[in-house]
Structures are given as C-alpha cells and as structure tokens.
Short mmCIF file of C-alpha atoms in Angstrom, two decimals:
data_model
loop_
_atom_site.label_atom_id
_atom_site.label_comp_id
_atom_site.label_asym_id
_atom_site.label_seq_id
_atom_site.Cartn_x
_atom_site.Cartn_y
_atom_site.Cartn_z
CA MET A 14 4.11 -81.41 22.48
CA HIS A 15 6.05 -82.14 19.47
CA LYS A 16 5.54 -85.86 18.29
CA PHE A 17 9.18 -86.40 17.88
CA THR A 18 9.91 -85.29 21.47
CA GLU A 19 12.71 -87.06 23.07
CA LYS A 20 11.78 -87.54 26.86
CA THR A 21 14.79 -87.08 29.42
CA LEU A 22 15.19 -90.27 31.40
CA LYS A 23 18.53 -89.41 32.92
CA THR A 24 20.96 -86.37 32.93
CA GLU A 25 24.77 -87.10 33.70
CA LYS A 26 26.68 -83.92 34.13
CA ILE A 27 30.11 -84.50 33.22
CA PHE A 28 31.97 -80.95 33.10
CA GLU A 29 31.03 -77.54 34.32
CA GLY A 30 33.44 -74.99 32.86
CA LYS A 31 34.10 -71.27 32.50
CA VAL A 32 32.49 -71.21 29.04
CA VAL A 33 30.64 -74.55 28.46
CA HIS A 34 28.97 -77.31 30.42
CA LEU A 35 28.85 -80.90 29.16
CA GLN A 36 26.12 -83.31 30.02
CA VAL A 37 24.98 -86.70 28.71
CA ASP A 38 21.22 -87.45 28.40
CA GLU A 39 19.67 -90.52 28.26
CA VAL A 40 16.37 -90.17 26.22
CA GLU A 41 13.36 -92.12 25.22
CA LEU A 42 12.88 -92.01 21.50
CA PRO A 43 9.54 -91.59 19.78
CA ASN A 44 9.76 -95.52 19.22
CA GLY A 45 10.21 -96.19 22.80
CA LYS A 46 13.80 -97.16 22.44
CA THR A 47 16.55 -95.29 24.70
CA SER A 48 19.53 -93.48 23.37
CA LYS A 49 22.07 -91.01 24.66
CA ARG A 50 22.55 -87.29 23.77
CA GLU A 51 25.98 -85.46 24.28
CA ILE A 52 24.85 -82.01 25.06
CA ILE A 53 27.07 -78.75 25.31
CA LYS A 54 25.44 -75.94 27.30
CA HIS A 55 26.49 -72.47 26.47
CA PRO A 56 25.31 -69.11 27.82
CA GLY A 57 24.67 -67.68 24.18
CA ALA A 58 26.34 -64.97 22.38
CA VAL A 59 26.12 -61.84 20.43
CA ALA A 60 27.91 -60.73 17.15
CA ILE A 61 28.09 -57.33 15.71
CA LEU A 62 28.03 -56.38 12.10
CA ALA A 63 29.40 -52.89 12.58
CA VAL A 64 29.68 -50.57 9.58
CA THR A 65 31.40 -47.09 9.52
CA ASP A 66 30.16 -44.02 7.98
CA GLN A 67 32.68 -44.92 5.24
CA ASN A 68 30.87 -48.11 4.54
CA LYS A 69 33.66 -50.17 5.97
CA ILE A 70 32.89 -53.49 7.83
CA ILE A 71 35.04 -54.06 11.04
CA LEU A 72 36.67 -57.29 11.48
CA VAL A 73 38.78 -58.78 14.10
CA GLU A 74 41.46 -61.34 13.82
CA GLN A 75 42.14 -63.52 16.78
CA PHE A 76 43.64 -66.86 17.74
CA ARG A 77 41.14 -69.62 18.24
CA LYS A 78 42.47 -72.42 20.16
CA PRO A 79 39.78 -75.02 18.97
CA MET A 80 41.21 -74.75 15.49
CA ASP A 81 44.64 -73.85 16.51
CA ARG A 82 44.88 -70.87 14.09
CA ALA A 83 44.06 -67.25 13.74
CA MET A 84 40.54 -66.37 12.50
CA ILE A 85 38.84 -63.20 10.92
CA GLU A 86 35.65 -62.70 12.26
CA ILE A 87 33.04 -59.99 13.17
CA PRO A 88 33.35 -58.83 16.75
CA ALA A 89 31.59 -61.10 19.08
CA GLY A 90 31.10 -62.41 22.80
CA LYS A 91 29.36 -64.55 25.20
CA LEU A 92 26.49 -63.30 27.24
CA GLU A 93 26.86 -62.68 30.89
CA PRO A 94 24.38 -64.47 33.18
CA GLY A 95 21.05 -62.67 32.84
CA GLU A 96 22.46 -60.02 30.56
CA GLU A 97 20.28 -58.63 27.68
CA PRO A 98 22.11 -59.35 24.37
CA GLU A 99 21.79 -55.72 23.21
CA ILE A 100 23.95 -54.78 26.39
CA THR A 101 26.40 -57.43 25.53
CA ALA A 102 26.65 -56.13 21.87
CA VAL A 103 27.47 -52.71 23.08
CA ARG A 104 30.00 -53.96 25.50
CA GLU A 105 31.73 -56.29 23.10
CA LEU A 106 31.95 -53.79 20.25
CA GLU A 107 33.63 -51.27 22.72
CA GLU A 108 35.95 -53.76 24.19
CA GLU A 109 37.10 -55.57 20.89
CA THR A 110 37.07 -52.41 18.65
CA GLY A 111 37.00 -49.41 20.73
CA TYR A 112 33.91 -48.03 18.87
CA GLU A 113 30.34 -47.17 20.22
CA CYS A 114 27.44 -46.93 18.03
CA ASP A 115 24.41 -44.66 17.55
CA ALA A 116 22.11 -47.47 16.29
CA LEU A 117 21.88 -51.11 16.88
CA GLU A 118 19.48 -53.14 14.86
CA HIS A 119 18.61 -56.84 15.48
CA ILE A 120 19.01 -58.84 12.24
CA THR A 121 18.34 -62.45 13.35
CA SER A 122 19.29 -65.03 16.11
CA PHE A 123 20.23 -68.49 15.39
CA TYR A 124 21.49 -71.63 16.95
CA THR A 125 25.19 -72.17 15.69
CA ALA A 126 25.49 -75.87 16.05
CA PRO A 127 22.05 -77.49 17.15
CA GLY A 128 23.35 -81.06 16.67
CA PHE A 129 25.40 -80.93 19.78
CA ALA A 130 25.13 -77.43 21.56
CA ASP A 131 22.62 -75.07 22.55
CA GLU A 132 24.42 -71.83 21.85
CA ILE A 133 22.07 -69.19 20.50
CA LEU A 134 23.96 -66.14 18.57
CA HIS A 135 22.03 -62.80 18.45
CA LEU A 136 23.22 -60.97 15.35
CA TYR A 137 23.15 -57.06 15.16
CA LEU A 138 23.90 -54.24 12.71
CA ALA A 139 25.76 -51.39 14.43
CA LYS A 140 25.77 -47.93 12.69
CA GLY A 141 26.75 -44.51 13.52
CA LEU A 142 30.03 -45.66 14.82
CA LYS A 143 32.47 -43.39 16.94
CA LYS A 144 35.79 -44.22 18.28
CA LYS A 145 35.55 -43.90 21.95
CA GLU A 146 38.30 -41.73 23.71
CA HIS A 147 39.01 -44.22 26.53
CA PRO A 148 37.36 -47.60 25.64
CA LYS A 149 37.33 -50.44 27.99
CA GLY A 150 39.73 -52.83 26.69
CA ALA A 151 39.41 -56.47 25.74
CA ASP A 152 39.29 -59.36 28.39
CA GLU A 153 42.72 -59.79 29.83
CA ASP A 154 43.12 -63.18 27.85
CA GLU A 155 41.86 -61.78 24.60
CA PHE A 156 44.23 -60.38 21.89
CA VAL A 157 42.57 -59.01 18.87
CA GLU A 158 43.68 -57.03 15.83
CA LEU A 159 41.31 -54.85 14.10
CA MET A 160 40.63 -54.56 10.20
CA GLU A 161 38.53 -52.34 8.19
CA VAL A 162 37.59 -53.72 4.79
CA THR A 163 35.01 -52.70 2.01
CA LEU A 164 32.01 -55.10 1.35
CA GLU A 165 34.01 -56.31 -2.00
CA GLU A 166 37.22 -57.03 0.09
CA ALA A 167 34.90 -58.96 2.68
CA VAL A 168 33.33 -61.05 -0.19
CA LYS A 169 36.76 -61.76 -1.50
CA LEU A 170 37.96 -62.90 1.81
CA VAL A 171 34.99 -65.49 2.06
CA GLU A 172 35.35 -66.60 -1.40
CA GLN A 173 39.21 -67.29 -0.58
CA GLN A 174 38.03 -69.00 2.53
CA LYS A 175 40.30 -66.45 4.45
CA ILE A 176 36.95 -65.63 6.47
CA CYS A 177 35.44 -69.26 7.36
CA ASP A 178 33.28 -68.48 10.30
CA ALA A 179 29.71 -68.98 9.87
CA LYS A 180 28.39 -65.83 11.71
CA THR A 181 30.83 -63.78 9.75
CA ALA A 182 30.07 -65.38 6.31
CA TYR A 183 26.14 -64.86 7.09
CA ALA A 184 26.78 -61.14 8.15
CA ILE A 185 28.72 -60.43 4.83
CA GLN A 186 26.17 -62.24 2.78
CA TYR A 187 23.45 -60.16 4.56
CA LEU A 188 25.04 -57.05 3.29
CA GLN A 189 25.70 -58.38 -0.13
CA LEU A 190 21.75 -59.27 -0.44
CA LYS A 191 20.99 -55.79 0.94
CA GLU A 192 23.03 -54.34 -1.77
CA ALA A 193 21.69 -56.41 -4.40
CA LYS A 194 18.08 -55.50 -3.53
CA LYS A 195 18.97 -51.71 -3.81
CA ASN A 196 19.95 -52.09 -7.41
CA MET B 5 53.44 -68.43 12.99
CA HIS B 6 50.82 -65.97 13.83
CA LYS B 7 51.88 -63.52 16.52
CA PHE B 8 48.62 -64.22 18.59
CA THR B 9 49.47 -67.83 18.73
CA GLU B 10 48.58 -69.59 22.05
CA LYS B 11 50.98 -72.30 22.86
CA THR B 12 49.54 -75.35 24.56
CA LEU B 13 51.32 -76.13 27.76
CA LYS B 14 48.88 -78.95 29.02
CA THR B 15 45.99 -80.91 27.59
CA GLU B 16 43.48 -82.50 30.00
CA LYS B 17 41.03 -84.96 28.26
CA ILE B 18 37.76 -84.58 30.08
CA PHE B 19 35.34 -86.55 27.82
CA GLU B 20 35.33 -88.90 24.84
CA GLY B 21 31.86 -89.38 23.61
CA LYS B 22 30.24 -90.60 20.24
CA VAL B 23 29.93 -87.31 18.85
CA VAL B 24 32.06 -84.84 20.78
CA HIS B 25 35.38 -84.80 22.83
CA LEU B 26 35.96 -82.24 25.26
CA GLN B 27 39.39 -81.19 26.52
CA VAL B 28 40.93 -78.32 28.64
CA ASP B 29 44.06 -76.87 27.33
CA GLU B 30 46.20 -74.80 29.48
CA VAL B 31 47.83 -72.16 27.20
CA GLU B 32 50.65 -69.55 27.22
CA LEU B 33 48.99 -66.26 25.90
CA PRO B 34 51.07 -63.76 23.92
CA ASN B 35 51.81 -61.69 26.82
CA GLY B 36 53.55 -64.73 28.58
CA LYS B 37 50.53 -65.26 30.98
CA THR B 38 48.76 -68.44 31.10
CA SER B 39 44.97 -69.18 30.64
CA LYS B 40 42.61 -72.18 30.05
CA ARG B 41 40.74 -73.10 26.96
CA GLU B 42 37.64 -75.28 26.85
CA ILE B 43 37.55 -77.13 23.68
CA ILE B 44 35.05 -79.32 21.93
CA LYS B 45 36.32 -81.54 19.44
CA HIS B 46 34.02 -82.63 16.69
CA PRO B 47 34.41 -84.81 13.38
CA GLY B 48 33.12 -82.16 11.25
CA ALA B 49 29.64 -82.14 9.24
CA VAL B 50 27.90 -81.37 5.94
CA ALA B 51 24.68 -79.71 4.92
CA ILE B 52 22.91 -79.89 1.76
CA LEU B 53 21.01 -77.22 0.23
CA ALA B 54 18.60 -79.44 -1.94
CA VAL B 55 16.60 -77.65 -4.54
CA THR B 56 13.95 -79.80 -6.47
CA ASP B 57 13.29 -79.34 -10.38
CA GLN B 58 10.14 -77.40 -9.19
CA ASN B 59 12.34 -75.05 -7.29
CA LYS B 60 11.41 -76.27 -3.87
CA ILE B 61 13.88 -76.31 -1.10
CA ILE B 62 13.89 -79.50 0.88
CA LEU B 63 13.86 -78.99 4.91
CA VAL B 64 13.70 -81.64 7.53
CA GLU B 65 12.43 -81.03 10.94
CA GLN B 66 13.55 -83.04 13.80
CA PHE B 67 13.87 -82.84 17.58
CA ARG B 68 17.10 -81.31 18.90
CA LYS B 69 17.84 -82.41 22.45
CA PRO B 70 20.23 -79.66 23.31
CA MET B 71 17.32 -76.94 22.84
CA ASP B 72 14.61 -79.51 23.82
CA ARG B 73 12.63 -78.44 20.97
CA ALA B 74 12.12 -79.51 17.20
CA MET B 75 13.84 -77.41 14.73
CA ILE B 76 13.65 -76.99 10.88
CA GLU B 77 17.01 -77.34 9.08
CA ILE B 78 18.38 -78.34 5.69
CA PRO B 79 19.59 -81.79 5.78
CA ALA B 80 22.91 -82.42 7.45
CA GLY B 81 24.89 -84.87 9.12
CA LYS B 82 28.23 -85.57 10.77
CA LEU B 83 31.37 -86.94 8.78
CA GLU B 84 32.32 -90.63 9.45
CA PRO B 85 36.16 -91.01 10.48
CA GLY B 86 38.14 -90.40 7.21
CA GLU B 87 35.21 -89.78 4.83
CA GLU B 88 35.21 -87.25 2.04
CA PRO B 89 32.42 -84.53 2.61
CA GLU B 90 30.94 -85.12 -0.89
CA ILE B 91 30.32 -88.85 0.05
CA THR B 92 28.83 -87.67 3.50
CA ALA B 93 26.54 -85.31 1.87
CA VAL B 94 25.30 -87.95 -0.76
CA ARG B 95 24.61 -90.45 2.03
CA GLU B 96 22.90 -87.84 4.32
CA LEU B 97 20.55 -86.64 1.54
CA GLU B 98 19.43 -90.14 0.86
CA GLU B 99 19.07 -91.19 4.49
CA GLU B 100 17.16 -87.97 5.42
CA THR B 101 15.10 -87.24 2.44
CA GLY B 102 15.08 -90.40 0.20
CA TYR B 103 16.55 -88.36 -2.61
CA GLU B 104 19.82 -88.72 -4.68
CA CYS B 105 21.09 -85.97 -6.88
CA ASP B 106 22.55 -85.46 -10.29
CA ALA B 107 24.95 -82.66 -9.37
CA LEU B 108 26.53 -81.51 -6.06
CA GLU B 109 28.24 -78.21 -5.90
CA HIS B 110 30.46 -77.05 -2.82
CA ILE B 111 29.15 -73.52 -1.84
CA THR B 112 31.42 -72.85 1.00
CA SER B 113 32.74 -74.29 4.39
CA PHE B 114 32.89 -72.65 7.78
CA TYR B 115 33.43 -73.25 11.38
CA THR B 116 30.10 -73.14 13.29
CA ALA B 117 31.16 -72.10 16.70
CA PRO B 118 34.86 -71.13 16.65
CA GLY B 119 35.03 -69.68 20.18
CA PHE B 120 34.63 -73.36 21.73
CA ALA B 121 34.29 -75.96 19.15
CA ASP B 122 36.42 -77.11 15.83
CA GLU B 123 33.31 -78.26 14.08
CA ILE B 124 33.62 -77.46 10.26
CA LEU B 125 30.64 -77.58 8.06
CA HIS B 126 30.85 -78.12 4.46
CA LEU B 127 27.79 -76.80 2.68
CA TYR B 128 26.72 -78.21 -0.64
CA LEU B 129 24.06 -77.27 -3.46
CA ALA B 130 22.24 -80.50 -4.64
CA LYS B 131 20.29 -80.50 -7.86
CA GLY B 132 18.83 -82.86 -10.38
CA LEU B 133 17.09 -84.56 -7.57
CA LYS B 134 15.44 -87.84 -7.85
CA LYS B 135 13.36 -89.92 -5.44
CA LYS B 136 15.29 -93.28 -4.88
CA GLU B 137 12.96 -96.39 -4.96
CA HIS B 138 14.59 -98.05 -1.97
CA PRO B 139 16.40 -95.36 -0.18
CA LYS B 140 18.56 -96.21 2.84
CA GLY B 141 16.62 -94.91 5.94
CA ALA B 142 17.82 -92.59 8.58
CA ASP B 143 19.88 -93.79 11.64
CA GLU B 144 17.81 -95.81 14.07
CA ASP B 145 17.97 -92.74 16.76
CA GLU B 146 16.93 -90.17 14.04
CA PHE B 147 13.25 -89.23 13.36
CA VAL B 148 12.86 -86.57 10.80
CA GLU B 149 9.97 -85.09 8.91
CA LEU B 150 10.17 -83.84 5.24
CA MET B 151 9.00 -80.25 4.16
CA GLU B 152 9.44 -78.89 0.62
CA VAL B 153 8.86 -75.04 0.45
CA THR B 154 9.21 -72.25 -1.96
CA LEU B 155 12.24 -69.72 -1.41
CA GLU B 156 9.53 -67.15 -0.41
CA GLU B 157 8.10 -69.53 2.14
CA ALA B 158 11.59 -70.31 3.37
CA VAL B 159 12.49 -66.84 3.82
CA LYS B 160 9.27 -66.24 5.74
CA LEU B 161 10.12 -69.02 8.09
CA VAL B 162 13.53 -67.34 8.88
CA GLU B 163 11.88 -63.94 9.36
CA GLN B 164 9.45 -65.49 11.85
CA GLN B 165 12.29 -67.23 13.30
CA LYS B 166 10.66 -70.67 12.84
CA ILE B 167 13.82 -71.32 11.20
CA CYS B 168 16.78 -70.41 13.77
CA ASP B 169 19.54 -72.44 12.61
CA ALA B 170 22.72 -70.95 11.29
CA LYS B 171 23.47 -73.17 8.37
CA THR B 172 19.98 -73.16 7.22
CA ALA B 173 19.62 -69.39 7.42
CA TYR B 174 22.63 -68.99 5.62
CA ALA B 175 21.85 -71.38 2.88
CA ILE B 176 18.48 -69.50 2.19
CA GLN B 177 20.27 -66.19 2.08
CA TYR B 178 22.48 -67.76 -0.52
CA LEU B 179 19.60 -68.65 -2.77
CA GLN B 180 17.90 -65.27 -2.07
CA LEU B 181 21.10 -63.45 -3.19
CA LYS B 182 21.47 -65.54 -6.17
CA GLU B 183 17.86 -64.71 -7.17
CA ALA B 184 18.56 -61.09 -6.48
CA LYS B 185 21.68 -60.92 -8.80
CA LYS B 186 19.45 -62.45 -11.57
CA ASN B 187 17.28 -59.54 -11.72
#
C-alpha cells in the first residue's frame, strides 16, 4: 500500500445523476487526522482524433452548459456501463461525425481532473475515414456542428484559445509532435 | 448568441462544498425540447511545469482519493476566490515543492472536463528555480513527495502510464515538442 494512502472512514452519497455521482468521503490522513474529500464519480469517456485521407482533423462544435458557451473539441463521448472504450469510440465517431474508420489506434489514457473526479479519458487516433451512408445520428439532446481543419489551422485555434479543451489541445499537440519528429 | 445555445429554465442547487458545487439545470434545447444538465462548478486551478537549471522537471506524487491511488503530476492547485492565477502558481509552487522561480510564462489555459465541469486550468512554465530557505508548507491535509526527472524519464513515465494525468501529459508533450522543434 502507498504510504500516503487515505483510508475511507465514511462515505456519504449526495447525488446520483445520469452522468455524474457525487459523494463526500471522510478520510484518515497519513498523519492520523481526518479530512473530507468531495468526489465526482464518472463512467469514463473516449475522445477520437480523427484524421481524413486529406490530412484534415475533424472537430465538433457544441454548446457546453457548464461554461454556458459553445466549444470546439474533437469528437468524444461517455462510456456506457461495461462498454469497451474501442466500441464507444467507433459509436461516438459515427454519431457525432457520420464517419466510420478503418483503423483505430490507442494513443493514451488519462484522468481529466484527478483533484475532484475519477473520469478517465481514452484517446484514440482514427484513420481510413469513410462517410457512412446512413449513420446513426447524435443523441436527441446533442447538437453538434462539424469542422474539418488542417493541423496548421488547428494549432492556430489553440493559440487563439478558440480551442480551449484539454483533450483537444493534447490531441493537436500530439499531431504536431508527430510531424516535428518526421522532419 | 450561438445558434446551439441552451437556455436555462431552472437551476436546482444540489450541493455546495469546499471544492465543488453541484447543480442541475433544466435547459431548453435548440429544437425546443427540454433536457437536464448536471453541472460541477469549480473555482479553477493552475498547474506549473517547473524546470530546473539542470533541465529536470519537478513532479509531485500524492494520493488522489477519487481514484483511490497515488498519482504523479506536475505541481497544481486551486484558485482562491478572486485570486490571479499567477499568484496561485507562485504559491502552489512554493507550498508543494519549496521552490520559487525567476520567470513564470503562461503556456495555455484549458477546460479539463467540459462535458460536466467548468474547471479551467491555467498552465505555466516556471524557470530560474531556487529552493527557498523557509518555504511555506503544503496545506495540512496535503501530503506530497517530490521527484525530479529528465524529459526522457518523464516521457517514459507517460508511455508506461505511470503518469496518467491530463495536464501532466500535456505539459511533458509541450516540452517534447519544444525540443523537437530545436533540432
């Protein structure tokens, strides 16, 4: 066991929603004192860095209520209970963009906000994209607008902070690094 | 106004904690239907990519209750109400690592989990590091262990998923890209 382990003394369940659960844990600290931890439980998510044969990155613009603004992001979505992340990635790519892909490569996985939430995000690179003739549509409460941009355009959007989403900034930087290593 | 705007019809405040607030908004969608949005309000945070004169990256290992495990991250911390992010960055660097810095450069800012939380994270590059003689210690419920690693070691930690924190993975990739562009 890690020497800094915080032992749970009590868990108070505050809220169980469609997307997040909130609980407050009373913990015993390494020095024997107690403290409280506010914890968001989340099912986990995937994000897809989808690059077309013309080397365009597919972005989706959608309204994000927490910030009360539209945001430009790579396609992403929540895991269904028990679902393999690759399956979620294929589904979300189709639902949000109308594309299917020949190849799906795992780039990395990371926790998005480990200070207060357990959300893990699995990031994939999708290539060999083809528009599906009759794609499944987005969820009925999702409204997204597609954009296809070059890497240079995407980098500019980050620099101008028109893209200001962690996973999307990471994904664009990933492509930049890949390009830089080629040269 | 953005065409996809979701109009708030009602806000139900569920929880007001030390770190996060939770509310459920009833919204009117672009198609006139209504839906519910579970929203975490967070004060915002900073993270510091601190690089020593010997080109070592400073990392902190700490227990993160949401995942019930220790995690390796760059130093980071929450904004106090009304606090300028630069001030928070200087404070958190001192409290978590014992270092002060000559130069603090804003790298970027991004939302960490825009699907359910409004947390914005401001990322800084800190250089000209000096150990303070009598640094302020960490918060009384914070226990962190310092590590200093080369960029190559940091990249390996990400590849092995021993680092699996979004902001830290982003920061290491940022340095990799900077190095790659030099060559």
